Amino acid sequence: MHIFLTNDDGFESPGIISLARKLSALGRVTVIAPNRGRSSCSSSLTLQEYLRLWHKESYGENITVLTASGTTADCCKLALDRWIADDLPDLIVSGINNGWNLGSDCLYSGTVAGAMEGIFFGISSIAISAETIKKEALLERAASFSAELVKTFFIDGNYKGILNVNIPALPLEDIGWERVKTVRLGLQKYDNVIRQMKDPSGHLGFWLHGKPIPGTDKTTDVYWAHKGWITVTPLMWDQTDQDKLSLVAQTVDAQLTKESKL
């Protein structure tokens, strides 16, 4: 099996290094990740600007590592359209991200965007995020379980599609299948999103951060992740509101009929 691995925290992030080493037991791993952190870059592309791509030291056996001077989506384009175009992967894995990518935050997430790139090639993918990757033992267990998810869904189960996974900072013994919830995306709201401040020269500025607010809808990942459950959500790129298609069409038809009578 050939696995393509990327992230939005940069190729030196402990999350991608740990995950690459676990995935290398399942097959060949090719890493192309940004040369620096690119959090919240979504699917942005670097246009009309030179992109560099160069080799870095491997994380271990069966792992090839490269980095690029662009976003996560750039890394995926460089990989799938050029670098490994003649050796396309069987699976795209994006992560492990430092911090959740829950619900509506998937719109901003570079991690999720990396997984979404598989739609252009019909390659299944999975985005993996953890509440924190700063605790080594917790990261190792999260990476091990992530590899279990990959094996179960994509190797044994031949799953076709995109998955979004979020792993809370649980006791190590609780990170397992018995702690998984399969739920839809929710609305992740924040408190104190924008902080106003002044720089040393007295110029007005702002800092975007905010504290995530736990959800109340028990059908969503936002609710269960904040309750300490691992969430798994199948994703698709199509944002069409199917329930509103006929209403919009009726409005357009009615307007055309009205104008034809003028």
Coordinates of C-alpha atoms in Angstrom, one line a residue:
M1 CA 0.0 0.0 0.0
H2 CA 1.2 3.5 -0.9
I3 CA 0.1 6.2 1.6
F4 CA 0.5 10.0 0.9
L5 CA 0.8 12.0 4.1
T6 CA 0.5 15.7 4.6
N7 CA -0.6 18.3 7.2
D8 CA -0.9 22.0 7.9
D9 CA 1.4 22.2 11.0
G10 CA 4.6 21.7 8.9
F11 CA 6.8 18.7 8.2
E12 CA 8.6 19.0 11.5
S13 CA 5.4 18.7 13.6
P14 CA 5.5 15.8 16.1
G15 CA 2.0 14.9 14.8
I16 CA 3.0 14.0 11.3
I17 CA 6.3 12.3 12.4
S18 CA 4.5 10.0 14.8
L19 CA 1.7 9.2 12.4
A20 CA 4.2 8.5 9.5
R21 CA 6.1 6.0 11.7
K22 CA 2.9 4.2 12.6
L23 CA 1.6 4.1 9.0
S24 CA 4.9 2.8 7.7
A25 CA 3.9 -0.5 9.2
L26 CA 1.0 -0.6 6.7
G27 CA 2.9 0.4 3.6
R28 CA 5.1 2.9 1.8
V29 CA 4.6 6.5 3.1
T30 CA 5.4 9.5 1.0
V31 CA 5.3 12.8 3.0
I32 CA 5.0 16.2 1.4
A33 CA 4.1 18.9 3.9
P34 CA 4.6 22.6 4.3
N35 CA 7.9 23.9 5.4
R36 CA 6.2 25.9 8.2
G37 CA 2.9 26.0 10.0
R38 CA 0.0 26.8 7.8
S39 CA -3.0 26.4 10.2
S40 CA -6.4 27.6 9.0
C41 CA -5.2 27.9 5.4
S42 CA -8.2 25.8 4.2
S43 CA -7.8 24.9 0.5
S44 CA -5.9 28.0 -0.5
L45 CA -3.4 27.7 -3.3
T46 CA -0.2 29.8 -3.9
L47 CA -0.7 31.3 -7.4
Q48 CA 1.7 33.5 -9.4
E49 CA 4.5 32.7 -6.9
Y50 CA 7.4 30.3 -7.1
L51 CA 7.1 27.1 -5.1
R52 CA 10.1 25.2 -3.8
L53 CA 10.0 21.4 -3.2
W54 CA 13.0 19.6 -1.6
H55 CA 13.9 16.4 0.2
K56 CA 14.3 16.2 4.0
E57 CA 15.7 13.5 6.3
S58 CA 13.4 10.5 6.6
Y59 CA 11.4 9.9 9.8
G60 CA 12.2 6.2 9.5
E61 CA 12.2 3.1 7.4
N62 CA 9.7 3.0 4.5
I63 CA 9.1 6.8 4.7
T64 CA 10.1 9.4 2.1
V65 CA 9.9 13.0 3.3
L66 CA 9.7 16.2 1.2
T67 CA 8.6 19.7 2.1
A68 CA 7.3 22.6 0.0
S69 CA 7.1 26.3 0.5
G70 CA 3.4 26.5 0.2
T71 CA 0.1 25.5 1.7
T72 CA -1.3 22.1 2.4
A73 CA -3.3 22.2 -0.8
D74 CA -0.2 23.2 -2.7
C75 CA 1.6 20.2 -1.2
C76 CA -1.2 17.9 -2.4
K77 CA -1.2 19.4 -5.9
L78 CA 2.6 19.1 -6.2
A79 CA 2.4 15.5 -5.1
L80 CA -0.6 14.2 -7.0
D81 CA -0.2 16.2 -10.2
R82 CA 3.5 16.0 -10.4
W83 CA 5.8 14.3 -7.9
I84 CA 4.0 11.0 -7.5
A85 CA 1.7 11.3 -10.5
D86 CA 3.1 8.0 -11.9
D87 CA 2.8 6.3 -8.5
L88 CA -0.5 7.6 -7.1
P89 CA -1.2 6.6 -3.5
D90 CA -3.9 4.3 -2.4
L91 CA -4.8 6.6 0.4
I92 CA -4.3 10.2 1.5
V93 CA -3.8 10.9 5.2
S94 CA -3.7 14.4 6.7
G95 CA -2.6 15.0 10.2
I96 CA -2.2 14.5 13.1
N97 CA -3.2 18.1 13.6
N98 CA -2.5 19.9 16.8
G99 CA -6.0 20.9 17.9
W100 CA -9.4 19.8 16.9
N101 CA -11.1 20.3 13.5
L102 CA -14.7 20.0 14.5
G103 CA -17.9 20.9 12.7
S104 CA -17.9 24.2 10.9
D105 CA -14.1 24.6 11.6
C106 CA -13.6 22.2 8.7
L107 CA -14.3 25.1 6.4
Y108 CA -11.1 26.8 7.6
S109 CA -9.0 23.7 8.2
G110 CA -5.9 23.0 6.2
T111 CA -5.9 19.5 7.6
V112 CA -9.3 18.7 6.3
A113 CA -8.4 20.5 3.0
G114 CA -5.5 18.1 2.6
A115 CA -7.9 15.1 2.8
M116 CA -10.3 16.8 0.4
E117 CA -7.7 16.9 -2.4
G118 CA -8.4 13.2 -2.9
I119 CA -11.7 14.1 -4.6
F120 CA -9.9 15.2 -7.8
F121 CA -8.3 11.8 -8.2
G122 CA -10.9 9.5 -6.7
I123 CA -8.5 8.6 -3.8
S124 CA -10.0 7.9 -0.4
S125 CA -8.7 10.0 2.5
I126 CA -8.8 10.7 6.2
A127 CA -8.1 13.9 8.2
I128 CA -7.0 13.3 11.8
S129 CA -6.8 15.9 14.5
A130 CA -6.1 15.7 18.2
E131 CA -7.1 18.0 21.0
T132 CA -3.3 18.3 21.7
I133 CA -0.1 16.6 20.5
K134 CA 2.1 18.2 23.1
K135 CA 2.0 15.2 25.4
E136 CA 4.3 12.5 23.9
A137 CA 2.5 9.5 25.4
L138 CA -0.9 10.8 24.3
L139 CA 0.4 11.5 20.8
E140 CA 1.9 8.0 20.5
R141 CA -1.4 6.4 21.5
A142 CA -3.4 8.7 19.2
A143 CA -1.1 7.8 16.3
S144 CA -1.4 4.1 17.0
F145 CA -5.2 4.3 17.0
S146 CA -5.2 6.4 13.9
A147 CA -3.3 3.6 12.2
E148 CA -5.9 1.2 13.4
L149 CA -8.6 3.3 11.9
V150 CA -6.7 3.4 8.6
K151 CA -6.3 -0.4 8.6
T152 CA -9.9 -1.1 9.6
F153 CA -11.6 1.3 7.2
F154 CA -9.3 1.6 4.2
I155 CA -7.4 -1.7 4.1
D156 CA -9.7 -4.3 5.6
G157 CA -12.9 -2.5 4.8
N158 CA -11.9 -0.9 1.4
Y159 CA -13.8 2.2 2.4
K160 CA -14.3 4.7 -0.4
G161 CA -14.7 8.3 0.8
I162 CA -13.4 10.9 3.1
L163 CA -13.4 10.7 6.9
N164 CA -12.8 13.4 9.5
V165 CA -11.5 12.2 12.9
N166 CA -11.0 14.1 16.2
I167 CA -9.3 12.6 19.2
P168 CA -9.7 14.2 22.7
A169 CA -7.0 14.3 25.3
L170 CA -8.2 11.1 27.0
P171 CA -6.5 8.7 29.4
L172 CA -4.4 6.5 27.2
E173 CA -6.4 3.4 28.0
D174 CA -9.6 5.1 26.8
I175 CA -8.4 5.8 23.3
G176 CA -10.0 2.9 21.5
W177 CA -13.0 1.8 19.5
E178 CA -15.3 1.7 22.6
R179 CA -14.9 5.5 22.8
V180 CA -15.8 6.3 19.2
K181 CA -18.9 8.2 18.1
T182 CA -20.0 8.4 14.4
V183 CA -21.7 11.7 14.1
R184 CA -22.4 14.6 11.7
L185 CA -20.6 17.9 11.7
G186 CA -21.9 20.6 14.1
L187 CA -21.6 24.3 14.5
Q188 CA -18.4 25.2 16.4
K189 CA -18.9 28.6 18.1
Y190 CA -16.2 30.6 19.9
D191 CA -16.1 33.0 22.8
N192 CA -13.9 36.1 22.6
V193 CA -12.9 35.5 19.0
I194 CA -11.3 38.9 18.5
R195 CA -9.1 40.6 21.0
Q196 CA -8.3 44.3 20.5
M197 CA -4.8 45.5 21.6
K198 CA -2.1 48.0 20.7
D199 CA 1.5 47.4 19.6
P200 CA 4.4 49.0 21.4
S201 CA 4.1 52.0 19.1
G202 CA 0.4 52.5 20.1
H203 CA -1.1 51.3 16.9
L204 CA -4.4 49.5 17.1
G205 CA -4.4 45.8 16.2
F206 CA -6.4 42.6 16.7
W207 CA -5.7 39.0 17.6
L208 CA -7.9 36.2 16.4
H209 CA -8.1 33.3 18.7
G210 CA -11.2 32.6 20.9
K211 CA -12.2 29.8 23.2
P212 CA -14.3 27.0 21.6
I213 CA -17.8 26.6 23.1
P214 CA -19.1 23.0 23.7
G215 CA -22.2 22.2 21.6
T216 CA -25.6 21.2 22.8
D217 CA -26.7 19.1 19.8
K218 CA -26.1 15.5 20.6
T219 CA -26.1 14.5 17.0
T220 CA -22.9 16.4 16.3
D221 CA -19.1 16.0 16.6
V222 CA -18.9 19.4 18.5
Y223 CA -21.0 18.0 21.3
W224 CA -19.3 14.6 21.7
A225 CA -15.7 15.7 21.3
H226 CA -16.1 18.2 24.1
K227 CA -17.6 15.3 26.1
G228 CA -14.4 13.3 25.7
W229 CA -15.4 11.1 22.7
I230 CA -13.5 10.3 19.6
T231 CA -15.6 11.5 16.7
V232 CA -15.6 10.1 13.1
T233 CA -17.6 11.9 10.4
P234 CA -17.9 11.0 6.7
L235 CA -17.4 14.1 4.6
M236 CA -18.1 15.1 1.0
W237 CA -17.1 18.2 -1.0
D238 CA -20.6 19.0 -2.4
Q239 CA -22.0 21.9 -0.3
T240 CA -25.2 22.0 -2.3
D241 CA -28.3 22.5 -0.2
Q242 CA -30.4 19.8 -1.8
D243 CA -33.5 20.8 0.2
K244 CA -33.4 24.3 -1.3
L245 CA -32.7 23.4 -4.9
S246 CA -36.3 23.2 -6.0
L247 CA -37.3 26.4 -4.1
V248 CA -34.5 28.3 -5.9
A249 CA -35.5 26.8 -9.2
Q250 CA -39.1 27.8 -8.7
T251 CA -38.1 31.4 -7.9
V252 CA -36.0 31.6 -11.0
D253 CA -38.8 30.1 -13.2
A254 CA -41.4 32.5 -11.7
Q255 CA -39.1 35.5 -12.4
L256 CA -38.6 34.3 -16.0
T257 CA -42.4 33.9 -16.5
K258 CA -43.0 37.3 -15.0
E259 CA -40.4 39.0 -17.4
S260 CA -41.8 37.1 -20.4
K261 CA -45.1 38.8 -19.9
L262 CA -43.7 42.3 -19.8

